[in-house]
XYZ file of C-alpha atoms in Angstrom:
705
model
C 8.893 -48.498 -23.153
C 11.510 -46.182 -23.368
C 9.509 -43.581 -21.594
C 9.364 -45.890 -18.701
C 12.956 -47.113 -18.435
C 13.739 -43.211 -18.391
C 11.548 -42.565 -15.470
C 13.073 -45.500 -14.038
C 16.651 -44.596 -14.394
C 15.775 -41.012 -13.168
C 14.482 -42.710 -9.543
C 17.272 -44.573 -9.608
C 19.678 -42.042 -9.693
C 17.372 -39.998 -6.810
C 17.584 -42.841 -4.680
C 21.384 -43.326 -5.291
C 21.849 -39.964 -4.391
C 19.686 -39.815 -1.328
C 21.765 -43.171 0.038
C 25.071 -41.375 -0.708
C 23.917 -38.030 1.302
C 21.997 -40.145 3.894
C 22.944 -43.647 4.057
C 24.434 -44.782 7.542
C 27.988 -44.267 7.131
C 29.250 -47.287 9.738
C 27.123 -49.746 10.583
C 28.055 -53.386 12.657
C 30.566 -53.506 15.475
C 33.109 -50.591 15.113
C 31.564 -47.215 14.271
C 34.008 -44.460 14.165
C 33.764 -40.881 13.699
C 37.537 -39.600 12.721
C 37.894 -36.106 12.047
C 40.862 -33.757 12.585
C 42.738 -35.255 15.512
C 39.933 -36.417 17.342
C 38.025 -39.770 16.977
C 34.533 -40.726 18.230
C 34.260 -44.066 18.964
C 30.861 -46.130 19.435
C 31.540 -49.532 21.699
C 28.888 -52.058 20.878
C 29.311 -54.092 23.903
C 28.458 -51.356 26.145
C 26.771 -49.215 23.387
C 28.431 -45.967 24.889
C 30.855 -43.595 23.221
C 34.626 -42.924 23.937
C 36.746 -39.605 22.681
C 40.431 -40.103 21.787
C 42.695 -36.991 20.593
C 45.781 -37.603 18.675
C 45.502 -41.298 19.824
C 45.098 -40.501 23.397
C 41.943 -41.457 25.080
C 40.352 -38.556 27.041
C 37.019 -39.684 28.218
C 35.604 -43.898 27.602
C 32.205 -44.822 28.167
C 30.181 -41.678 27.757
C 26.472 -41.265 26.651
C 23.563 -39.357 26.656
C 21.618 -38.959 30.103
C 17.932 -37.069 29.808
C 14.709 -36.771 31.410
C 11.675 -37.113 29.276
C 8.462 -35.950 31.193
C 9.323 -37.916 34.448
C 11.543 -40.825 32.989
C 14.967 -40.779 32.900
C 16.371 -42.098 29.810
C 20.147 -42.779 28.992
C 21.501 -43.573 25.127
C 23.115 -47.033 26.094
C 19.870 -48.305 26.783
C 18.829 -47.979 22.944
C 19.763 -50.920 20.917
C 20.015 -49.525 17.478
C 22.745 -46.956 16.606
C 23.333 -45.398 13.116
C 25.410 -42.566 11.806
C 24.979 -40.130 9.325
C 27.371 -37.488 8.035
C 27.096 -34.080 6.021
C 28.644 -30.955 5.054
C 28.281 -27.682 6.602
C 29.286 -24.545 6.311
C 27.862 -21.756 9.274
C 28.918 -18.747 11.313
C 31.874 -20.819 13.087
C 33.320 -22.360 9.513
C 33.097 -24.998 7.258
C 33.163 -28.359 8.507
C 31.563 -31.816 8.644
C 28.167 -32.897 11.130
C 27.925 -36.293 12.252
C 24.452 -37.421 13.734
C 24.058 -40.703 16.040
C 20.615 -41.595 15.925
C 19.516 -43.824 19.187
C 16.583 -45.614 18.636
C 14.732 -48.905 20.081
C 14.710 -47.638 23.427
C 12.897 -47.799 26.693
C 10.503 -45.571 25.343
C 8.953 -46.829 22.159
C 7.627 -43.147 20.680
C 11.346 -41.566 21.600
C 14.339 -41.118 19.894
C 17.673 -39.628 20.914
C 19.903 -37.844 17.884
C 23.339 -36.371 18.788
C 25.189 -34.277 16.816
C 28.925 -33.622 16.309
C 30.408 -30.599 14.671
C 34.015 -30.711 13.489
C 35.473 -27.568 12.101
C 38.548 -27.664 9.560
C 40.084 -24.892 11.061
C 39.434 -25.880 14.718
C 41.169 -28.691 17.290
C 37.967 -28.981 19.127
C 34.546 -29.917 18.130
C 30.833 -29.392 19.441
C 27.873 -31.626 20.450
C 24.371 -31.249 21.230
C 21.877 -33.762 21.092
C 17.855 -33.636 20.372
C 15.207 -35.378 21.953
C 12.852 -36.551 19.596
C 8.893 -38.013 19.784
C 7.359 -39.530 17.248
C 3.970 -38.137 17.878
C 3.105 -36.222 21.420
C 4.789 -33.430 23.127
C 7.194 -34.042 25.914
C 8.823 -32.141 28.422
C 12.290 -32.301 29.747
C 14.246 -30.194 32.280
C 17.685 -32.222 31.963
C 19.743 -33.299 29.169
C 22.983 -34.574 29.230
C 25.255 -34.594 25.893
C 28.194 -36.087 27.964
C 27.764 -38.563 30.527
C 30.136 -40.631 32.175
C 31.278 -42.394 35.329
C 33.956 -44.553 34.095
C 37.342 -43.951 35.406
C 38.933 -41.728 32.990
C 42.960 -40.515 32.852
C 44.128 -38.370 30.511
C 46.834 -36.656 32.773
C 49.512 -37.942 34.682
C 49.132 -38.443 38.703
C 50.627 -35.225 39.461
C 49.796 -32.896 42.837
C 49.596 -30.006 40.125
C 46.739 -31.177 38.113
C 43.612 -28.929 39.013
C 40.244 -28.825 38.042
C 38.633 -25.525 37.472
C 34.881 -24.472 39.049
C 33.425 -20.996 37.630
C 30.952 -19.764 39.445
C 27.285 -18.957 37.900
C 27.393 -15.478 38.748
C 29.189 -12.821 40.794
C 27.065 -12.552 43.472
C 27.758 -12.756 47.657
C 31.566 -12.979 46.920
C 31.777 -16.086 45.462
C 34.948 -17.372 44.110
C 36.386 -19.164 41.257
C 38.286 -22.603 42.570
C 41.151 -24.517 41.018
C 40.955 -27.287 43.107
C 43.535 -30.357 43.424
C 41.871 -33.319 41.258
C 40.732 -35.376 44.186
C 37.775 -33.470 45.074
C 33.575 -33.445 44.083
C 32.378 -30.263 42.864
C 30.399 -28.247 40.157
C 30.921 -25.659 37.724
C 28.589 -23.685 35.950
C 28.752 -23.459 32.264
C 32.509 -24.705 31.573
C 35.332 -26.520 33.146
C 39.256 -27.143 32.661
C 40.761 -30.200 33.902
C 44.401 -29.635 33.384
C 47.926 -30.163 34.668
C 49.934 -27.294 35.871
C 53.267 -28.237 34.866
C 52.753 -29.212 31.087
C 49.145 -26.875 31.043
C 47.714 -29.832 28.950
C 43.770 -29.883 29.609
C 40.516 -30.596 28.724
C 37.968 -27.682 28.357
C 34.289 -28.678 28.547
C 31.371 -26.312 28.551
C 28.321 -24.545 26.668
C 28.449 -22.205 23.799
C 24.958 -21.634 23.572
C 22.667 -19.843 26.507
C 19.454 -19.200 25.426
C 17.429 -21.753 26.937
C 19.478 -23.682 29.592
C 21.580 -23.137 32.445
C 24.336 -25.444 32.154
C 26.182 -27.328 34.905
C 29.596 -29.686 34.678
C 29.392 -31.931 37.678
C 33.070 -33.530 38.428
C 34.691 -36.276 40.860
C 38.484 -36.587 40.654
C 40.583 -38.958 42.328
C 44.151 -39.921 43.621
C 45.510 -36.785 41.586
C 44.864 -37.932 38.515
C 41.361 -39.077 37.867
C 38.178 -38.393 36.876
C 35.716 -40.834 38.187
C 32.666 -38.664 37.075
C 32.197 -36.053 34.257
C 28.469 -34.514 33.453
C 27.780 -31.989 31.416
C 23.875 -30.919 31.231
C 21.484 -28.356 30.747
C 19.214 -27.752 33.494
C 21.338 -26.770 36.644
C 19.656 -25.261 39.734
C 21.882 -24.613 42.749
C 22.520 -22.343 45.390
C 25.184 -20.738 43.555
C 22.593 -20.198 40.641
C 20.340 -18.564 43.501
C 17.304 -20.969 42.935
C 18.178 -23.295 45.818
C 17.745 -21.928 49.206
C 17.111 -22.820 52.946
C 15.847 -19.670 53.839
C 12.088 -19.013 54.508
C 11.885 -15.981 52.599
C 13.961 -17.397 49.443
C 11.844 -20.166 47.924
C 13.798 -22.564 45.950
C 12.510 -23.604 42.159
C 14.268 -26.360 40.182
C 14.838 -25.553 36.632
C 11.923 -25.398 33.892
C 11.071 -27.410 31.579
C 10.989 -27.148 28.064
C 8.170 -28.717 25.733
C 7.941 -29.854 22.317
C 7.926 -32.916 19.895
C 11.741 -32.043 19.227
C 14.156 -30.891 22.491
C 17.229 -29.578 22.169
C 20.339 -29.899 24.573
C 22.969 -26.916 24.926
C 25.267 -26.870 22.252
C 28.978 -28.387 24.133
C 32.536 -27.165 23.467
C 35.061 -30.222 23.580
C 38.701 -29.458 23.364
C 41.756 -31.075 24.948
C 44.755 -28.353 24.158
C 48.281 -28.345 24.974
C 47.927 -25.181 26.604
C 44.223 -24.809 28.652
C 44.831 -21.151 29.333
C 44.757 -21.294 25.661
C 41.245 -23.508 25.600
C 39.879 -21.293 27.543
C 40.429 -18.293 25.305
C 39.218 -20.577 22.241
C 36.169 -21.450 24.605
C 35.549 -17.716 24.864
C 36.043 -17.077 21.317
C 33.610 -19.626 20.044
C 31.007 -18.264 22.666
C 31.861 -14.900 20.734
C 31.353 -16.648 17.539
C 27.840 -18.079 18.254
C 26.805 -14.860 20.019
C 28.667 -11.780 19.029
C 29.463 -9.543 21.587
C 27.472 -6.151 22.686
C 28.982 -3.717 20.024
C 31.141 -0.788 21.466
C 33.998 1.211 19.514
C 35.458 3.218 21.991
C 38.275 2.950 24.332
C 38.330 1.186 27.689
C 36.381 3.719 30.212
C 38.509 5.873 32.784
C 36.389 7.031 35.813
C 34.736 7.349 38.981
C 32.068 5.566 40.580
C 30.320 7.163 43.960
C 29.559 3.915 45.729
C 32.721 3.110 47.432
C 33.160 6.420 49.520
C 30.308 8.619 49.230
C 27.919 5.688 49.092
C 24.356 6.576 50.556
C 25.523 9.893 50.861
C 26.082 10.944 47.355
C 25.430 14.740 47.021
C 25.420 17.010 44.103
C 27.863 19.460 45.401
C 30.637 17.013 46.542
C 29.859 15.163 43.103
C 30.355 18.102 41.046
C 33.363 18.880 43.335
C 34.957 15.499 42.440
C 34.265 15.857 38.699
C 36.092 19.127 38.961
C 38.822 17.540 40.734
C 39.238 14.653 38.213
C 39.213 17.496 35.090
C 41.687 19.804 36.717
C 44.135 17.373 38.570
C 43.947 13.701 36.917
C 42.940 14.057 33.566
C 45.664 16.513 32.107
C 48.157 13.868 33.414
C 47.447 10.713 31.608
C 44.253 9.461 33.514
C 42.019 9.588 30.663
C 41.334 7.689 27.571
C 40.009 8.898 24.393
C 40.260 12.507 26.256
C 37.270 10.590 27.823
C 36.795 10.507 31.965
C 33.243 8.696 33.101
C 31.827 10.276 36.235
C 29.454 7.603 37.432
C 26.536 8.274 40.321
C 25.752 5.275 41.895
C 22.908 3.690 43.866
C 21.335 6.673 46.221
C 21.373 8.809 43.313
C 17.739 10.158 43.802
C 19.427 12.163 46.764
C 19.379 14.470 43.912
C 16.254 16.421 42.353
C 15.732 16.229 38.726
C 16.965 19.578 38.143
C 20.463 18.337 40.041
C 20.627 14.922 37.796
C 20.296 17.287 34.814
C 22.723 19.841 35.946
C 25.390 17.382 37.014
C 25.136 15.599 33.763
C 25.716 18.825 31.638
C 28.532 19.844 34.140
C 30.405 16.719 33.510
C 29.850 17.170 29.400
C 31.403 20.725 30.068
C 34.374 19.024 31.675
C 34.584 16.805 28.753
C 33.483 14.038 30.615
C 30.244 11.354 30.772
C 27.825 11.215 33.279
C 26.989 7.846 34.479
C 23.897 6.531 36.262
C 23.021 2.986 38.024
C 19.265 1.052 38.012
C 18.388 -2.284 38.765
C 16.185 -3.570 36.399
C 14.549 -6.762 37.627
C 14.398 -5.314 41.430
C 12.108 -4.398 43.414
C 14.049 -2.932 46.901
C 11.224 -1.641 48.790
C 8.896 -4.480 48.892
C 5.694 -2.714 48.646
C 3.708 -5.546 46.657
C 0.336 -2.869 46.270
C 2.681 -0.293 45.161
C 2.087 0.721 41.322
C 4.800 0.232 38.691
C 6.367 3.226 37.689
C 5.747 4.080 33.968
C 2.657 2.027 33.535
C 0.018 4.492 34.371
C -1.482 2.386 37.427
C -2.070 -0.704 35.382
C 0.120 -2.748 37.318
C 1.105 -3.573 40.727
C 4.421 -4.584 41.591
C 2.686 -7.540 42.947
C 1.843 -8.454 39.565
C 5.159 -8.213 38.420
C 6.907 -10.390 40.527
C 8.211 -14.019 40.072
C 6.989 -16.997 42.029
C 8.004 -19.987 43.372
C 5.901 -22.001 45.046
C 3.338 -19.139 45.095
C 5.999 -17.158 46.772
C 7.802 -13.876 45.857
C 11.063 -14.972 44.514
C 14.195 -13.189 46.157
C 18.077 -12.716 46.276
C 18.804 -9.690 47.973
C 16.126 -7.721 46.143
C 12.474 -9.089 45.259
C 12.762 -10.296 41.569
C 10.501 -9.149 39.116
C 9.345 -11.196 35.696
C 11.701 -9.738 32.925
C 8.965 -10.941 30.530
C 6.182 -8.614 32.016
C 4.778 -5.355 29.836
C 4.931 -4.217 33.734
C 8.845 -4.606 33.883
C 9.326 -3.242 30.160
C 6.866 -0.130 30.495
C 9.311 0.371 34.125
C 12.298 -0.473 31.802
C 11.396 2.150 29.059
C 10.000 4.812 31.817
C 13.921 5.056 33.341
C 16.148 4.172 30.346
C 14.128 7.156 28.470
C 14.622 9.313 31.394
C 18.346 8.705 31.915
C 18.706 9.407 28.123
C 16.753 12.549 28.590
C 18.892 13.730 31.521
C 22.289 12.936 29.710
C 23.293 10.206 31.199
C 25.328 7.830 28.613
C 26.760 5.003 30.801
C 24.552 2.541 33.016
C 25.653 0.309 35.599
C 23.207 -2.633 35.844
C 23.012 -4.366 39.214
C 21.542 -7.358 40.658
C 20.461 -8.446 37.296
C 20.700 -12.175 38.130
C 17.097 -11.669 39.786
C 15.974 -11.980 36.152
C 17.578 -15.209 35.384
C 15.832 -16.666 38.557
C 13.459 -20.055 37.795
C 9.907 -19.518 38.664
C 6.238 -21.387 38.490
C 5.586 -19.196 35.271
C 6.435 -16.373 33.427
C 3.877 -13.845 31.930
C 4.916 -14.905 28.493
C 3.612 -18.421 27.983
C 6.171 -19.559 25.540
C 9.140 -18.729 28.095
C 9.416 -21.287 30.665
C 13.004 -21.100 31.865
C 14.902 -18.490 33.844
C 17.824 -18.256 31.149
C 14.646 -17.621 28.884
C 13.209 -15.210 30.483
C 16.815 -13.641 31.036
C 17.605 -13.181 27.235
C 14.117 -11.759 26.590
C 14.438 -9.031 29.204
C 18.015 -8.216 28.524
C 17.233 -8.058 25.257
C 14.567 -5.245 25.110
C 16.843 -3.591 27.820
C 20.047 -3.494 25.428
C 17.488 -2.080 22.444
C 16.089 0.681 24.671
C 19.884 1.892 25.937
C 21.224 1.492 21.950
C 24.567 1.600 20.710
C 25.492 5.051 22.369
C 24.838 3.914 26.078
C 27.581 1.909 27.513
C 25.831 -0.837 29.746
C 28.066 -2.169 32.392
C 26.872 -5.304 34.297
C 27.445 -5.452 37.723
C 25.991 -8.265 39.483
C 25.005 -10.645 36.994
C 25.033 -14.312 35.336
C 28.204 -14.971 34.019
C 26.385 -16.092 30.575
C 24.436 -15.096 28.638
C 26.986 -12.377 27.697
C 25.483 -10.354 24.905
C 23.853 -7.242 26.683
C 26.618 -5.885 28.075
C 29.652 -4.026 27.257
C 31.582 -4.918 30.376
C 30.607 -7.213 33.348
C 32.188 -6.892 36.985
C 34.445 -9.516 37.317
C 34.124 -10.016 40.817
C 31.709 -8.535 43.656
C 32.435 -5.450 45.357
C 36.218 -5.154 45.548
C 37.040 -1.571 46.765
C 37.604 -1.936 51.038
C 39.858 -4.506 52.558
C 37.754 -7.564 54.366
C 40.413 -9.464 56.019
C 43.546 -9.324 58.335
C 45.447 -9.363 55.183
C 45.080 -5.879 54.297
C 44.437 -5.772 50.706
C 41.978 -8.907 50.641
C 39.701 -8.183 48.388
C 42.367 -7.536 45.813
C 43.071 -10.774 46.304
C 39.711 -11.702 45.737
C 39.212 -9.947 42.652
C 42.640 -11.192 41.319
C 41.155 -14.659 41.863
C 38.959 -14.010 39.637
C 40.985 -12.406 37.091
C 43.092 -15.704 37.573
C 40.825 -18.016 36.241
C 37.796 -15.995 34.501
C 40.246 -13.127 32.304
C 39.340 -15.207 29.089
C 35.675 -13.636 29.577
C 37.044 -10.727 27.920
C 36.677 -12.536 24.782
C 32.831 -12.217 25.130
C 32.403 -8.949 27.106
C 34.343 -6.175 25.271
C 35.770 -5.694 28.923
C 36.108 -7.189 31.926
C 35.612 -4.966 34.994
C 37.297 -4.884 38.187
C 34.752 -2.877 39.869
C 36.206 0.947 41.461
C 39.242 0.931 43.854
C 39.594 2.808 46.911
C 43.506 4.518 47.921
C 42.333 6.168 51.250
C 40.309 4.686 54.140
C 41.112 6.872 57.714
C 40.070 3.789 60.011
C 41.816 1.188 58.246
C 45.353 3.265 57.244
C 47.847 0.340 57.684
C 45.658 -1.475 54.689
C 45.983 1.517 52.284
C 49.673 2.105 52.318
C 50.950 3.047 49.049
C 52.362 -0.565 47.979
C 48.713 -2.013 48.749
C 47.466 1.174 46.756
C 49.855 0.118 43.543
C 48.779 -3.341 43.729
C 45.197 -1.855 44.040
C 45.640 -0.082 40.747
C 47.665 -2.431 38.734
C 44.787 -4.877 39.740
C 42.192 -2.797 37.641
C 44.438 -2.017 34.860
C 45.569 -5.382 34.466
C 41.674 -6.486 34.252
C 40.049 -3.669 31.922
C 37.984 -1.035 32.863
C 39.620 1.418 35.158
C 37.485 3.131 37.771
C 38.336 5.091 41.311
C 35.885 5.098 44.225
C 37.466 7.751 46.357
C 35.843 10.672 47.759
C 37.740 13.635 46.225
C 35.529 16.150 47.445
C 36.012 19.142 49.524
C 32.507 20.701 49.292
C 28.866 18.874 50.087
C 27.634 17.264 52.693
C 30.384 14.586 53.297
C 33.602 16.169 52.372
C 36.515 14.099 51.758
C 40.367 14.611 52.558
C 43.114 16.432 50.898
C 44.850 12.743 51.292
C 42.600 10.900 49.063
C 43.475 13.839 46.410
C 46.920 13.634 47.566
C 47.271 9.704 46.801
C 45.390 9.758 43.654
C 47.715 12.478 41.988
C 50.686 10.477 43.135
C 49.934 7.301 41.950
C 46.767 7.039 38.945
C 49.316 9.564 37.036
C 51.545 6.829 35.955
C 51.583 7.170 31.823
C 53.384 4.046 31.346
C 50.982 1.970 34.038
C 47.873 4.055 32.178
C 48.896 2.608 29.010
C 48.223 -0.932 30.427
C 44.740 0.434 30.900
C 43.935 1.447 27.579
C 44.651 -1.638 26.177
C 41.821 -2.638 27.776
C 42.439 -6.408 27.839
C 42.659 -8.808 30.845
C 46.324 -10.314 31.788
C 46.165 -14.368 32.234
C 48.057 -16.584 34.713
C 51.431 -17.137 34.233
C 50.810 -20.922 36.037
C 46.883 -21.521 37.112
C 47.975 -24.266 40.161
C 49.794 -21.948 42.416
C 47.264 -19.916 44.496
C 47.952 -20.888 48.318
C 44.596 -22.438 48.435
C 42.133 -23.357 46.031
C 39.990 -20.243 46.509
C 43.165 -17.210 46.278
C 44.630 -16.135 43.293
C 47.436 -16.319 41.270
C 50.479 -14.175 42.064
C 52.092 -13.820 38.728
C 50.039 -12.394 35.564
C 51.008 -12.019 31.824
C 49.736 -10.384 28.251
C 51.611 -9.980 25.061
C 51.320 -7.204 22.740
C 53.058 -6.937 19.088
C 55.615 -4.920 21.519
C 56.300 -6.159 24.712
C 55.476 -9.203 26.974
C 54.191 -7.654 30.352
C 54.660 -9.689 33.776
C 52.929 -8.388 36.734
C 54.148 -9.987 40.184
C 51.837 -9.140 43.216
C 53.040 -10.165 46.753
C 50.085 -10.778 49.142
C 52.346 -11.196 52.135
C 51.825 -8.928 55.324
C 55.485 -8.681 56.402
C 57.849 -10.441 53.912
C 59.668 -9.561 50.727
C 58.722 -11.922 47.552
C 62.233 -12.519 45.897
C 62.401 -15.016 42.875
C 63.636 -15.981 39.443
C 60.877 -16.503 36.849
C 62.231 -19.047 34.277
C 61.720 -17.456 31.005
C 60.724 -20.423 29.244
C 57.032 -20.214 31.583
C 56.593 -17.086 29.237
C 57.533 -18.379 26.274
C 61.402 -16.773 26.036
C 64.270 -18.880 25.220
C 66.332 -19.325 28.539
C 69.352 -17.967 27.090
C 67.700 -15.091 25.173
C 68.900 -11.447 25.854
C 65.983 -9.470 27.856
C 65.479 -5.656 27.862
C 62.880 -4.004 29.552
C 62.382 -1.803 32.905
C 59.725 -2.075 36.068
C 57.118 0.433 35.447
C 56.290 1.832 38.970
C 59.921 2.014 39.969
C 61.511 2.694 36.578
C 63.842 0.365 37.323
C 65.974 -1.416 34.148
C 64.821 -5.496 34.214
C 67.716 -7.797 35.327
C 67.923 -11.031 33.924
C 70.573 -13.825 33.504
C 70.511 -17.405 31.929
C 67.981 -18.644 34.353
C 65.529 -16.074 33.841
C 63.902 -12.959 35.413
C 65.295 -11.705 38.566
C 62.491 -10.061 40.878
C 61.838 -8.797 44.485
C 58.320 -7.435 45.455
C 57.922 -5.549 48.356
C 55.567 -6.848 51.189
C 51.583 -6.221 50.230
C 53.215 -4.599 46.907
C 53.307 -5.175 43.442
C 55.934 -5.062 40.470
C 55.124 -4.656 36.572
C 57.703 -5.696 34.197
C 57.481 -4.601 30.658
C 59.907 -6.444 28.337
C 60.981 -5.537 24.344
C 60.208 -8.178 22.150
């Protein structure tokens, strides 16, 4: 009898422990999760969830929306809800995980599990959704952890309210948009909805990029309301390059995942006093979940052949450029860690193999590192029956193409399957050759081809473009190793862990508008709203800058060139692009050399570039139109606050007084510093920093802390 009682007691204890650990925390009318300053409230009348922060409603009427096979389901159509809680300690930190399980829905074999992750040291939370099948495997190409069509308002009615569109990639001169809160649109991977004056704002986006392309659909109204917000995995769009009305570019919807438990992307949700800091926190969370590619050296300074030499890059000319930089620029502060990168862009095959080896050797003798260019997921020649390099004629190009509806996929070049052994053999063939020749920096272009959706992939376990991109880029990154700098050019914003840098916009080395240095304005649009990407890449890349173009002399005056240089040094990588050669088949000009010697040897400006950090906008809502750039940027170090002011106007001087409270200073605090291009002292009074910027020029103020 005593043995029976002991056994019964043991089972009772175990049962009680299980109840403590796994029993639903809250049942009945008021189901609430409270953690830090957030409250997640289940509303039984609508079966939806409200999010509030510090007692303020942020989003109400949210629910999960998804597609199971061909059927659309919503969590608000499920009748039974349970909430469970557990402690967590993962790569992000310590905290609590809450799981809301929805059952008894329109599909009897399906449950929805929504997880909420709260961390003790974080003022935001993460959420994700699992679609769970009781028995048979299911498919889905759409899961939205956050969906609401309620009329939400968490900002005052104000003309400075904005909603941010982040583009999927940087192809075709796409811009970021900081649009008034009264428009409909789609952002990719993340958005911010904020007030320009107070800077309060919501940041919401995906922090996982292994399977899905994430979209955020929004609808603003009357400079105040969000009447639709939908954050979901499964976006395809003309801006993901998957949808097109061109006959040579077939369209394809997002690939489907398959199994008995299907997971959405994990979504970051945060409400911040300063949306700019919120975007940086979003970047940091991405980096915590998937760490950036390792780089232990400083910011690359250097030169790239594409802007001026372009298709006519040649051995004698490139060697002469390297020597000019060695003799005239490197001794005068245009260097970092005593290193300069000299990069051959497309058409490096104008060189023969002997010249390619000799060029890399010559750069090394100059204290420089040689760079080269390649497109790992592109076939530019369209020879479908041609054999793939490095495959011993085992594969033809038509074997490795991606197909949509039976037709080869294409953005600018034909796209190849990142999971195909022929593609991987081709990668190995070229990367080993580049290394053998002596190249330690590689610019990788048009790699958005590798993220396209397709009818199928060689690897049967891969069913989405993002999965394929991850497989191909992981293999490429391993081939390059940590001793080769991987500079991503035309590429998706995410996944980010495969590049040491990524070009923040498209080509920016020439003027493309009547406003002179228009592409500098365009690049600064990307910096204005994408600066936070230096949290997920070691460096943002402003692209190589051009200082001399005889046929457009009016657009390349000294002031505009100062602005071009400044745009690069406050973004990240610092690359020149002029033809500085006096030899070879297309010699440049002495004027290009003179401008470089005059402008890129400013030691205090170059010190900013060595920091390798992107400046952020002082405001974020003052761009003249949604796709244009902010004119004021800032960055803080332990010693200084830097303020950069551009004047985009063609004729007028830009004058004003910056309220120092907007950069965190007391209005009566004494300010000491100087402007770094003119070496003039900072002028300040009780109102703030007085500035005067000539037309098409820039001023860089360095203020002592």
